[in-house]
Amino acid sequence: MPDPQPPRSWLPARFDTLAGRTLMLLVVMTLLLILGGGYILQDERKDRFEERNLAYLLDEVGTLVWLLQDADPEERSRILERFSRTGDRIGIADRPRLGRNRPWRHAVEHIIHHRLRSALGIEDRESLRVRVQIDAHRAPGPEVSANPTAAHEEGGEREEIRTDDVEAIVICVRLRDGAWLNYRTTRIDEPPPWAGKTLQLLGLLLIAVVGSSLLIARKASRSMADLAEAAHRFGRGEDPPRLSEQGPREVRETIRAFNLMQERLHKHLQDRSRLLAAVSHDLRTPITTLRLRAEYIEDAEMRERTLATLEEMEAILSATLSFARDEASDERARSTDLAALVQSLVDDHADLGGDVVYRGPDRLIACCRPVSLRRALSNLIDNAVKYGGGVRVDLREESDGRVIRIDDAGPGIPEEELERVLDPFYRLESSRSRETGGTGLGLSVARTIVHAHGGTLTLSNRPEGGLSVSIRLPE
């Protein structure tokens, strides 16, 4: 079964790392925090600005009423002249400009009315009338009217409005002598825009957070990157040095566990190699003794059969020990001309009469264990020549590694047997071989060597007939 492909992420390759994800998370969260904080700050500034506008308006109207209460007509004219500014319409008349009070349409109307009554000591509710005129272009709709009289007569629920929605404010106050002060102003300041200094400070804060986050993310992920590289090298059969235990606690514990695992596996492999060497020596000695004794058998036919059986036993023993020793793990990887290695194997089999051809580049450098890889490819080409004939060996370089494909023109293998033939000692006599032979370890040894390189070996039947063996080696 081919090794499962790692799941692909929706993130771009440069961000699909621990450092990239951490940085992206910190930047996004910081940006959202800055935008949210800026919005809250701006909203708070608008609220404070509107409170200041309202306080200024109430202070001006209250002062004006107190000055007009006991003034004579001539003094009232001078006072009104001094208070009138551009955008104001202030006058004294016998009748108010506004009709009787009805339910407030806007909350600010109720606030102005309540505060002015408290400040001026007005007990009669109808002696103070307030109306806020809304800009029809900014707040269109039947529920908001720019006509104060219409709005006054329609009634309805209070609406929350802001300073930038107000076109004018009209206040009518009855003085002690029964005259009405009609005050209308359009001097309503717009709320402040975004403060440039605030935006600059927020931008500097974002830059500082991004820079510090990048440093922290890179430092935190460096240990994980070293661990991943060491795991890849160990999976290819190399013996990477012990990793330094640094970084966050979880990362240190992971590195410590990896170091312990590597040491235990290395010790286990050494013990197994010593055990297999002893077994090899102990078994070869009695086989050699039996071979010598078989030479004294007088019956020639019996002698030949006995010697043939001993040779078969020795061949099985050699193949079994070679497979169990996993010789690929004892060889160091080095840069090798993979094209030259494959071409030399093809030429050797062609010189021996095999129908083998090579197709691929003249030179392709790859990091591998040439002795063990040569053994694996030799097993595969031997099987293809022996059981298939018409062998073609293709070598190509792809974005994620090198691919060696060995195709033959034989009968192929039943689909249900494609995985089983890779098991040790499994032989498929009925469907592939034209003659009995072998120990059933050739494909298993080849797959073990390829896996030791961190690659994959897969079998498949060709649509036009024959078996195809595909070897994929990582970069």
CSV table of C-alpha atoms in Angstrom, one decimal:
chain,number,residue,atom,x,y,z
A,1,MET,CA,0.0,0.0,0.0
A,2,PRO,CA,1.5,3.4,-1.0
A,3,ASP,CA,2.2,5.8,1.8
A,4,PRO,CA,-0.6,8.2,2.4
A,5,GLN,CA,-0.1,11.7,1.1
A,6,PRO,CA,-0.1,14.5,3.8
A,7,PRO,CA,-3.2,16.6,3.8
A,8,ARG,CA,-3.0,19.8,1.9
A,9,SER,CA,-3.6,23.1,3.7
A,10,TRP,CA,-5.7,26.0,2.3
A,11,LEU,CA,-2.9,28.3,3.2
A,12,PRO,CA,-0.1,29.3,0.8
A,13,ALA,CA,3.1,27.4,1.2
A,14,ARG,CA,5.0,30.3,2.8
A,15,PHE,CA,2.4,30.6,5.5
A,16,ASP,CA,1.8,26.9,6.0
A,17,THR,CA,4.3,26.6,8.8
A,18,LEU,CA,4.2,27.0,12.6
A,19,ALA,CA,5.8,30.4,12.3
A,20,GLY,CA,3.6,31.5,9.4
A,21,ARG,CA,0.4,30.4,11.2
A,22,THR,CA,1.4,32.0,14.5
A,23,LEU,CA,2.4,35.2,12.8
A,24,MET,CA,-0.9,35.3,10.7
A,25,LEU,CA,-2.9,34.7,13.9
A,26,LEU,CA,-1.2,37.4,15.8
A,27,VAL,CA,-1.4,39.9,13.0
A,28,VAL,CA,-5.1,39.2,12.3
A,29,MET,CA,-6.0,39.3,16.0
A,30,THR,CA,-3.9,42.5,16.6
A,31,LEU,CA,-5.5,44.1,13.5
A,32,LEU,CA,-9.0,43.3,14.7
A,33,LEU,CA,-8.1,44.6,18.2
A,34,ILE,CA,-6.7,47.8,16.8
A,35,LEU,CA,-9.7,48.4,14.5
A,36,GLY,CA,-12.1,47.6,17.3
A,37,GLY,CA,-10.3,49.8,19.7
A,38,GLY,CA,-10.1,52.6,17.2
A,39,TYR,CA,-13.8,52.3,16.5
A,40,ILE,CA,-14.6,52.4,20.2
A,41,LEU,CA,-12.3,55.3,20.7
A,42,GLN,CA,-13.8,57.3,17.8
A,43,ASP,CA,-17.3,56.5,19.0
A,44,GLU,CA,-16.4,57.6,22.5
A,45,ARG,CA,-14.9,60.9,21.1
A,46,LYS,CA,-18.1,61.5,19.3
A,47,ASP,CA,-20.1,61.0,22.4
A,48,ARG,CA,-17.9,63.4,24.4
A,49,PHE,CA,-18.1,65.9,21.5
A,50,GLU,CA,-21.9,65.7,21.5
A,51,GLU,CA,-22.1,66.2,25.2
A,52,ARG,CA,-19.9,69.2,24.8
A,53,ASN,CA,-22.2,70.6,22.1
A,54,LEU,CA,-25.3,70.0,24.2
A,55,ALA,CA,-23.7,71.6,27.3
A,56,TYR,CA,-22.7,74.6,25.3
A,57,LEU,CA,-26.2,75.0,23.9
A,58,LEU,CA,-27.9,74.6,27.3
A,59,ASP,CA,-25.5,77.1,28.8
A,60,GLU,CA,-26.1,79.7,26.1
A,61,VAL,CA,-29.9,79.4,26.2
A,62,GLY,CA,-30.0,79.4,30.0
A,63,THR,CA,-27.8,82.5,30.2
A,64,LEU,CA,-29.9,84.2,27.5
A,65,VAL,CA,-33.1,83.5,29.4
A,66,TRP,CA,-31.8,84.8,32.7
A,67,LEU,CA,-30.6,88.0,31.0
A,68,LEU,CA,-33.9,88.6,29.2
A,69,GLN,CA,-36.2,87.9,32.2
A,70,ASP,CA,-36.0,91.4,33.9
A,71,ALA,CA,-34.6,93.4,30.9
A,72,ASP,CA,-36.6,96.2,29.3
A,73,PRO,CA,-37.3,96.2,25.6
A,74,GLU,CA,-34.3,98.3,24.7
A,75,GLU,CA,-32.0,96.1,26.8
A,76,ARG,CA,-33.5,92.9,25.3
A,77,SER,CA,-32.7,94.2,21.8
A,78,ARG,CA,-29.1,94.8,22.7
A,79,ILE,CA,-28.8,91.4,24.4
A,80,LEU,CA,-30.3,89.6,21.4
A,81,GLU,CA,-28.0,91.5,19.0
A,82,ARG,CA,-25.0,90.4,21.0
A,83,PHE,CA,-26.1,86.8,21.2
A,84,SER,CA,-27.0,86.4,17.6
A,85,ARG,CA,-24.4,84.9,15.4
A,86,THR,CA,-24.3,83.4,11.9
A,87,GLY,CA,-26.6,80.5,11.8
A,88,ASP,CA,-28.8,81.7,14.6
A,89,ARG,CA,-32.3,83.1,14.5
A,90,ILE,CA,-33.2,84.6,17.9
A,91,GLY,CA,-36.2,86.8,18.6
A,92,ILE,CA,-39.0,87.6,21.1
A,93,ALA,CA,-42.6,87.3,20.1
A,94,ASP,CA,-46.0,87.0,21.5
A,95,ARG,CA,-46.4,83.4,20.3
A,96,PRO,CA,-44.0,80.4,20.2
A,97,ARG,CA,-42.7,79.0,16.9
A,98,LEU,CA,-43.5,75.5,18.1
A,99,GLY,CA,-46.9,74.0,18.9
A,100,ARG,CA,-47.7,72.2,22.1
A,101,ASN,CA,-45.5,69.5,23.4
A,102,ARG,CA,-46.3,66.0,22.3
A,103,PRO,CA,-44.4,62.7,22.9
A,104,TRP,CA,-40.8,63.2,22.0
A,105,ARG,CA,-39.6,61.9,18.7
A,106,HIS,CA,-35.9,62.0,19.6
A,107,ALA,CA,-34.2,61.3,22.9
A,108,VAL,CA,-32.1,64.5,22.6
A,109,GLU,CA,-35.3,66.6,22.7
A,110,HIS,CA,-36.3,65.1,26.0
A,111,ILE,CA,-32.8,65.7,27.4
A,112,ILE,CA,-32.8,69.4,26.3
A,113,HIS,CA,-36.3,69.9,27.7
A,114,HIS,CA,-35.5,68.2,31.0
A,115,ARG,CA,-32.2,70.0,31.6
A,116,LEU,CA,-33.4,73.4,30.7
A,117,ARG,CA,-36.5,73.1,33.0
A,118,SER,CA,-34.2,72.1,35.8
A,119,ALA,CA,-31.7,74.9,35.1
A,120,LEU,CA,-34.3,77.6,34.7
A,121,GLY,CA,-36.7,76.4,37.4
A,122,ILE,CA,-39.7,76.1,35.0
A,123,GLU,CA,-42.6,74.2,36.5
A,124,ASP,CA,-45.1,74.4,33.6
A,125,ARG,CA,-44.2,71.9,31.0
A,126,GLU,CA,-45.7,73.9,28.2
A,127,SER,CA,-43.6,77.0,29.0
A,128,LEU,CA,-40.7,75.2,27.4
A,129,ARG,CA,-40.9,73.7,23.9
A,130,VAL,CA,-38.1,71.9,22.1
A,131,ARG,CA,-37.8,70.5,18.6
A,132,VAL,CA,-34.8,68.9,16.8
A,133,GLN,CA,-34.9,69.2,13.0
A,134,ILE,CA,-33.3,66.3,11.2
A,135,ASP,CA,-31.5,66.6,7.9
A,136,ALA,CA,-33.8,64.8,5.4
A,137,HIS,CA,-30.8,63.8,3.2
A,138,ARG,CA,-29.0,62.1,6.0
A,139,ALA,CA,-31.9,60.4,7.7
A,140,PRO,CA,-34.6,60.0,5.1
A,141,GLY,CA,-37.8,58.1,5.8
A,142,PRO,CA,-41.4,58.7,7.0
A,143,GLU,CA,-40.4,58.2,10.6
A,144,VAL,CA,-38.1,61.3,10.5
A,145,SER,CA,-39.4,64.7,9.5
A,146,ALA,CA,-37.5,67.9,8.8
A,147,ASN,CA,-40.7,69.8,9.6
A,148,PRO,CA,-40.9,70.5,13.3
A,149,THR,CA,-44.6,71.0,13.3
A,150,ALA,CA,-45.3,67.8,11.4
A,151,ALA,CA,-43.0,65.9,13.6
A,152,HIS,CA,-44.6,67.4,16.7
A,153,GLU,CA,-48.1,66.4,15.5
A,154,GLU,CA,-47.2,62.9,14.4
A,155,GLY,CA,-45.9,61.7,17.7
A,156,GLY,CA,-44.3,58.2,17.9
A,157,GLU,CA,-41.4,56.5,19.6
A,158,ARG,CA,-38.1,58.3,20.5
A,159,GLU,CA,-35.2,57.8,18.0
A,160,GLU,CA,-31.5,57.8,18.8
A,161,ILE,CA,-29.8,60.4,16.6
A,162,ARG,CA,-26.3,61.8,16.4
A,163,THR,CA,-25.0,65.3,16.0
A,164,ASP,CA,-24.2,64.9,12.3
A,165,ASP,CA,-27.9,64.0,11.7
A,166,VAL,CA,-29.2,67.3,13.2
A,167,GLU,CA,-30.0,70.2,10.9
A,168,ALA,CA,-31.3,72.7,13.5
A,169,ILE,CA,-32.5,72.9,17.1
A,170,VAL,CA,-35.5,75.1,18.0
A,171,ILE,CA,-36.2,76.1,21.6
A,172,CYS,CA,-39.1,78.3,22.7
A,173,VAL,CA,-39.1,79.6,26.3
A,174,ARG,CA,-41.9,81.7,27.9
A,175,LEU,CA,-40.6,84.6,29.9
A,176,ARG,CA,-42.2,86.1,33.1
A,177,ASP,CA,-44.0,88.8,31.2
A,178,GLY,CA,-45.6,86.2,28.9
A,179,ALA,CA,-43.4,86.9,25.9
A,180,TRP,CA,-41.8,84.0,24.1
A,181,LEU,CA,-38.1,83.6,23.3
A,182,ASN,CA,-37.8,81.8,20.0
A,183,TYR,CA,-34.3,80.4,19.6
A,184,ARG,CA,-33.2,78.5,16.5
A,185,THR,CA,-29.6,77.6,15.8
A,186,THR,CA,-27.9,75.7,13.0
A,187,ARG,CA,-24.4,76.1,14.6
A,188,ILE,CA,-24.0,72.5,15.2
A,189,ASP,CA,-20.4,71.3,14.9
A,190,GLU,CA,-19.7,68.1,13.0
A,191,PRO,CA,-18.2,65.3,15.0
A,192,PRO,CA,-14.4,65.1,14.8
A,193,PRO,CA,-12.8,63.0,12.1
A,194,TRP,CA,-10.3,60.3,12.8
A,195,ALA,CA,-7.4,61.8,14.7
A,196,GLY,CA,-4.2,61.6,12.5
A,197,LYS,CA,-2.0,61.1,15.5
A,198,THR,CA,-4.1,58.3,16.8
A,199,LEU,CA,-4.0,56.6,13.4
A,200,GLN,CA,-0.2,57.0,13.3
A,201,LEU,CA,0.2,55.5,16.8
A,202,LEU,CA,-2.1,52.6,15.9
A,203,GLY,CA,0.0,52.0,12.7
A,204,LEU,CA,3.2,52.0,14.8
A,205,LEU,CA,1.6,49.6,17.2
A,206,LEU,CA,0.7,47.3,14.4
A,207,ILE,CA,4.2,47.4,13.0
A,208,ALA,CA,5.7,46.7,16.5
A,209,VAL,CA,3.4,43.8,17.1
A,210,VAL,CA,4.1,42.3,13.6
A,211,GLY,CA,7.8,42.6,14.1
A,212,SER,CA,7.9,41.1,17.6
A,213,SER,CA,5.4,38.4,16.5
A,214,LEU,CA,7.7,37.5,13.6
A,215,LEU,CA,10.7,37.1,15.9
A,216,ILE,CA,8.8,35.1,18.5
A,217,ALA,CA,7.2,32.8,15.9
A,218,ARG,CA,10.5,32.1,14.2
A,219,LYS,CA,12.2,31.4,17.4
A,220,ALA,CA,9.4,29.1,18.6
A,221,SER,CA,9.3,27.2,15.2
A,222,ARG,CA,13.0,26.8,14.7
A,223,SER,CA,13.1,23.9,17.1
A,224,MET,CA,10.1,22.2,15.4
A,225,ALA,CA,11.8,22.6,12.0
A,226,ASP,CA,15.0,21.0,13.3
A,227,LEU,CA,12.9,18.2,14.8
A,228,ALA,CA,11.1,17.6,11.5
A,229,GLU,CA,14.4,17.6,9.6
A,230,ALA,CA,15.9,15.1,12.1
A,231,ALA,CA,12.8,12.9,11.8
A,232,HIS,CA,13.1,12.9,8.0
A,233,ARG,CA,16.8,12.0,8.1
A,234,PHE,CA,16.2,9.2,10.7
A,235,GLY,CA,13.4,7.9,8.5
A,236,ARG,CA,15.8,7.6,5.6
A,237,GLY,CA,18.1,5.5,7.7
A,238,GLU,CA,20.6,8.2,8.6
A,239,ASP,CA,21.9,8.8,12.1
A,240,PRO,CA,21.3,12.5,12.9
A,241,PRO,CA,23.0,14.0,15.9
A,242,ARG,CA,21.2,14.5,19.2
A,243,LEU,CA,18.9,17.5,19.1
A,244,SER,CA,19.3,20.4,21.5
A,245,GLU,CA,16.3,20.6,23.8
A,246,GLN,CA,15.2,24.2,23.6
A,247,GLY,CA,12.0,26.2,22.9
A,248,PRO,CA,8.7,26.0,24.8
A,249,ARG,CA,8.1,23.3,27.3
A,250,GLU,CA,5.9,21.2,24.9
A,251,VAL,CA,8.6,21.4,22.2
A,252,ARG,CA,11.4,20.5,24.6
A,253,GLU,CA,9.4,17.4,25.8
A,254,THR,CA,8.8,16.4,22.2
A,255,ILE,CA,12.5,16.7,21.3
A,256,ARG,CA,13.5,14.8,24.4
A,257,ALA,CA,11.1,12.0,23.5
A,258,PHE,CA,12.5,11.9,20.0
A,259,ASN,CA,16.1,11.8,21.3
A,260,LEU,CA,15.2,8.9,23.6
A,261,MET,CA,13.4,7.1,20.8
A,262,GLN,CA,16.4,7.5,18.5
A,263,GLU,CA,18.8,6.2,21.1
A,264,ARG,CA,16.6,3.2,21.9
A,265,LEU,CA,16.1,2.3,18.2
A,266,HIS,CA,19.8,2.6,17.5
A,267,LYS,CA,20.7,0.4,20.4
A,268,HIS,CA,18.0,-2.1,19.3
A,269,LEU,CA,19.4,-2.2,15.7
A,270,GLN,CA,22.9,-2.8,17.1
A,271,ASP,CA,21.7,-5.6,19.3
A,272,ARG,CA,19.8,-7.2,16.3
A,273,SER,CA,22.9,-6.9,14.1
A,274,ARG,CA,25.1,-8.7,16.7
A,275,LEU,CA,22.4,-11.4,17.2
A,276,LEU,CA,22.0,-12.0,13.4
A,277,ALA,CA,25.8,-12.2,13.0
A,278,ALA,CA,25.9,-14.8,15.7
A,279,VAL,CA,23.0,-16.7,14.2
A,280,SER,CA,24.7,-16.6,10.8
A,281,HIS,CA,27.9,-18.0,12.1
A,282,ASP,CA,26.2,-20.7,14.1
A,283,LEU,CA,24.0,-21.9,11.2
A,284,ARG,CA,26.7,-21.8,8.5
A,285,THR,CA,29.0,-24.0,10.5
A,286,PRO,CA,26.7,-27.1,10.6
A,287,ILE,CA,25.7,-26.6,7.0
A,288,THR,CA,29.4,-26.7,6.0
A,289,THR,CA,29.8,-29.8,8.2
A,290,LEU,CA,26.8,-31.5,6.4
A,291,ARG,CA,28.3,-30.5,3.0
A,292,LEU,CA,31.5,-32.3,3.9
A,293,ARG,CA,29.8,-35.3,5.1
A,294,ALA,CA,27.6,-35.4,2.0
A,295,GLU,CA,30.7,-35.8,-0.1
A,296,TYR,CA,31.2,-39.3,1.4
A,297,ILE,CA,27.8,-40.6,0.4
A,298,GLU,CA,28.4,-43.4,-2.0
A,299,ASP,CA,25.1,-43.2,-3.9
A,300,ALA,CA,25.8,-40.5,-6.5
A,301,GLU,CA,22.1,-39.6,-6.9
A,302,MET,CA,21.6,-39.3,-3.2
A,303,ARG,CA,24.8,-37.3,-2.9
A,304,GLU,CA,23.7,-34.8,-5.6
A,305,ARG,CA,20.2,-34.4,-4.0
A,306,THR,CA,21.7,-33.8,-0.6
A,307,LEU,CA,24.2,-31.2,-1.8
A,308,ALA,CA,21.4,-29.5,-3.8
A,309,THR,CA,19.3,-29.4,-0.6
A,310,LEU,CA,22.2,-27.9,1.4
A,311,GLU,CA,22.8,-25.3,-1.3
A,312,GLU,CA,19.1,-24.3,-1.2
A,313,MET,CA,19.3,-24.1,2.6
A,314,GLU,CA,22.3,-21.9,2.4
A,315,ALA,CA,20.7,-19.6,-0.2
A,316,ILE,CA,17.6,-19.3,1.9
A,317,LEU,CA,19.7,-18.5,5.0
A,318,SER,CA,21.7,-15.9,3.2
A,319,ALA,CA,18.7,-14.2,1.8
A,320,THR,CA,16.9,-14.3,5.1
A,321,LEU,CA,19.8,-12.8,7.0
A,322,SER,CA,20.4,-10.2,4.4
A,323,PHE,CA,16.7,-9.1,4.6
A,324,ALA,CA,16.6,-9.1,8.4
A,325,ARG,CA,19.9,-7.2,8.7
A,326,ASP,CA,18.5,-4.4,6.5
A,327,GLU,CA,21.9,-3.5,5.1
A,328,ALA,CA,20.5,-0.2,3.8
A,329,SER,CA,20.8,1.2,7.3
A,330,ASP,CA,24.5,0.6,7.5
A,331,GLU,CA,25.4,2.7,4.5
A,332,ARG,CA,25.8,6.4,4.5
A,333,ALA,CA,23.9,8.5,2.0
A,334,ARG,CA,25.9,10.5,-0.5
A,335,SER,CA,25.5,12.4,-3.7
A,336,THR,CA,25.2,9.9,-6.6
A,337,ASP,CA,24.6,10.1,-10.3
A,338,LEU,CA,21.3,8.2,-10.3
A,339,ALA,CA,21.2,8.2,-14.1
A,340,ALA,CA,24.6,6.5,-14.4
A,341,LEU,CA,23.7,4.0,-11.7
A,342,VAL,CA,20.5,2.9,-13.5
A,343,GLN,CA,22.1,2.9,-16.9
A,344,SER,CA,24.9,0.6,-15.7
A,345,LEU,CA,22.4,-1.9,-14.3
A,346,VAL,CA,20.5,-1.8,-17.6
A,347,ASP,CA,23.7,-2.4,-19.6
A,348,ASP,CA,24.7,-5.3,-17.3
A,349,HIS,CA,21.4,-7.1,-17.8
A,350,ALA,CA,21.5,-6.3,-21.6
A,351,ASP,CA,25.0,-7.9,-21.7
A,352,LEU,CA,23.6,-11.0,-20.1
A,353,GLY,CA,21.0,-11.3,-22.9
A,354,GLY,CA,18.1,-9.5,-21.2
A,355,ASP,CA,15.7,-7.4,-23.3
A,356,VAL,CA,16.2,-4.2,-21.3
A,357,VAL,CA,16.3,-0.6,-22.5
A,358,TYR,CA,16.8,2.7,-20.6
A,359,ARG,CA,15.0,6.0,-21.1
A,360,GLY,CA,15.9,9.1,-19.2
A,361,PRO,CA,18.5,11.8,-18.7
A,362,ASP,CA,22.2,11.2,-19.0
A,363,ARG,CA,22.9,12.8,-15.7
A,364,LEU,CA,20.8,13.2,-12.6
A,365,ILE,CA,22.4,13.8,-9.2
A,366,ALA,CA,20.5,12.6,-6.1
A,367,CYS,CA,21.4,11.9,-2.5
A,368,CYS,CA,21.1,8.1,-1.9
A,369,ARG,CA,22.9,5.0,-0.7
A,370,PRO,CA,24.2,3.7,-4.1
A,371,VAL,CA,25.1,0.2,-3.0
A,372,SER,CA,21.8,-0.7,-1.4
A,373,LEU,CA,19.8,1.1,-4.1
A,374,ARG,CA,21.7,-0.7,-6.7
A,375,ARG,CA,20.7,-4.0,-5.0
A,376,ALA,CA,17.0,-3.0,-4.9
A,377,LEU,CA,16.9,-2.0,-8.6
A,378,SER,CA,18.9,-5.1,-9.6
A,379,ASN,CA,16.3,-7.3,-7.8
A,380,LEU,CA,13.4,-5.5,-9.6
A,381,ILE,CA,15.1,-5.7,-13.0
A,382,ASP,CA,16.0,-9.3,-12.5
A,383,ASN,CA,12.3,-10.2,-11.7
A,384,ALA,CA,11.1,-8.2,-14.7
A,385,VAL,CA,13.6,-9.9,-17.1
A,386,LYS,CA,12.9,-13.3,-15.6
A,387,TYR,CA,9.1,-13.2,-15.4
A,388,GLY,CA,8.2,-10.5,-17.9
A,389,GLY,CA,10.7,-9.8,-20.7
A,390,GLY,CA,10.7,-6.7,-22.8
A,391,VAL,CA,11.8,-4.4,-19.9
A,392,ARG,CA,11.9,-0.7,-20.1
A,393,VAL,CA,13.4,1.4,-17.3
A,394,ASP,CA,12.4,5.1,-17.1
A,395,LEU,CA,14.0,7.7,-14.9
A,396,ARG,CA,12.6,11.2,-14.6
A,397,GLU,CA,12.8,14.2,-12.2
A,398,GLU,CA,9.7,15.7,-10.8
A,399,SER,CA,9.0,18.6,-8.5
A,400,ASP,CA,8.8,16.4,-5.3
A,401,GLY,CA,11.5,13.9,-6.1
A,402,ARG,CA,12.9,11.3,-8.6
A,403,VAL,CA,10.8,8.6,-10.1
A,404,ILE,CA,12.2,5.3,-11.4
A,405,ARG,CA,9.7,3.1,-13.3
A,406,ILE,CA,10.3,-0.4,-14.5
A,407,ASP,CA,7.8,-1.8,-17.0
A,408,ASP,CA,7.7,-5.3,-18.4
A,409,ALA,CA,5.7,-7.2,-21.0
A,410,GLY,CA,4.7,-10.2,-18.9
A,411,PRO,CA,1.3,-11.4,-17.8
A,412,GLY,CA,1.0,-9.1,-14.8
A,413,ILE,CA,-0.3,-9.9,-11.4
A,414,PRO,CA,-3.9,-10.3,-10.3
A,415,GLU,CA,-5.1,-7.1,-8.6
A,416,GLU,CA,-5.8,-8.9,-5.3
A,417,GLU,CA,-2.2,-10.1,-5.2
A,418,LEU,CA,-0.4,-6.8,-5.8
A,419,GLU,CA,0.1,-6.1,-2.1
A,420,ARG,CA,0.8,-9.7,-1.0
A,421,VAL,CA,3.7,-10.2,-3.3
A,422,LEU,CA,5.6,-7.5,-1.4
A,423,ASP,CA,5.4,-9.6,1.8
A,424,PRO,CA,8.5,-11.6,2.8
A,425,PHE,CA,8.6,-15.2,1.5
A,426,TYR,CA,5.5,-14.9,-0.6
A,427,ARG,CA,5.8,-16.4,-4.0
A,428,LEU,CA,3.4,-16.2,-6.9
A,429,GLU,CA,4.2,-19.3,-8.9
A,430,SER,CA,1.0,-19.7,-10.9
A,431,SER,CA,0.6,-16.3,-12.4
A,432,ARG,CA,4.1,-14.9,-13.0
A,433,SER,CA,6.8,-17.5,-13.1
A,434,ARG,CA,7.7,-19.8,-15.9
A,435,GLU,CA,10.0,-21.8,-13.7
A,436,THR,CA,10.3,-22.5,-10.0
A,437,GLY,CA,13.0,-20.6,-8.0
A,438,GLY,CA,13.7,-17.8,-5.6
A,439,THR,CA,12.9,-17.3,-2.0
A,440,GLY,CA,10.2,-14.7,-2.2
A,441,LEU,CA,12.4,-12.0,-0.7
A,442,GLY,CA,13.4,-9.9,-3.8
A,443,LEU,CA,10.5,-7.5,-3.8
A,444,SER,CA,10.5,-7.3,0.0
A,445,VAL,CA,14.2,-6.4,0.1
A,446,ALA,CA,13.6,-3.8,-2.6
A,447,ARG,CA,10.7,-2.2,-0.8
A,448,THR,CA,12.7,-2.2,2.5
A,449,ILE,CA,15.6,-0.4,0.8
A,450,VAL,CA,13.3,2.1,-0.9
A,451,HIS,CA,11.5,2.9,2.4
A,452,ALA,CA,14.9,3.3,4.1
A,453,HIS,CA,15.5,6.1,1.6
A,454,GLY,CA,12.2,7.7,2.6
A,455,GLY,CA,10.6,6.7,-0.7
A,456,THR,CA,7.7,4.5,-1.8
A,457,LEU,CA,7.5,1.4,-4.0
A,458,THR,CA,4.2,0.6,-5.7
A,459,LEU,CA,3.0,-2.1,-8.1
A,460,SER,CA,0.4,-1.8,-10.8
A,461,ASN,CA,-0.8,-3.6,-13.9
A,462,ARG,CA,-0.3,-1.8,-17.2
A,463,PRO,CA,-3.4,-1.3,-19.4
A,464,GLU,CA,-1.6,-2.8,-22.4
A,465,GLY,CA,-0.3,-5.8,-20.3
A,466,GLY,CA,2.6,-6.3,-18.0
A,467,LEU,CA,3.6,-5.2,-14.6
A,468,SER,CA,4.8,-1.7,-13.7
A,469,VAL,CA,7.0,-1.0,-10.6
A,470,SER,CA,7.2,2.6,-9.6
A,471,ILE,CA,9.8,3.9,-7.2
A,472,ARG,CA,9.5,7.5,-5.9
A,473,LEU,CA,12.6,8.9,-4.0
A,474,PRO,CA,12.3,12.2,-2.2
A,475,GLU,CA,14.6,15.1,-2.9
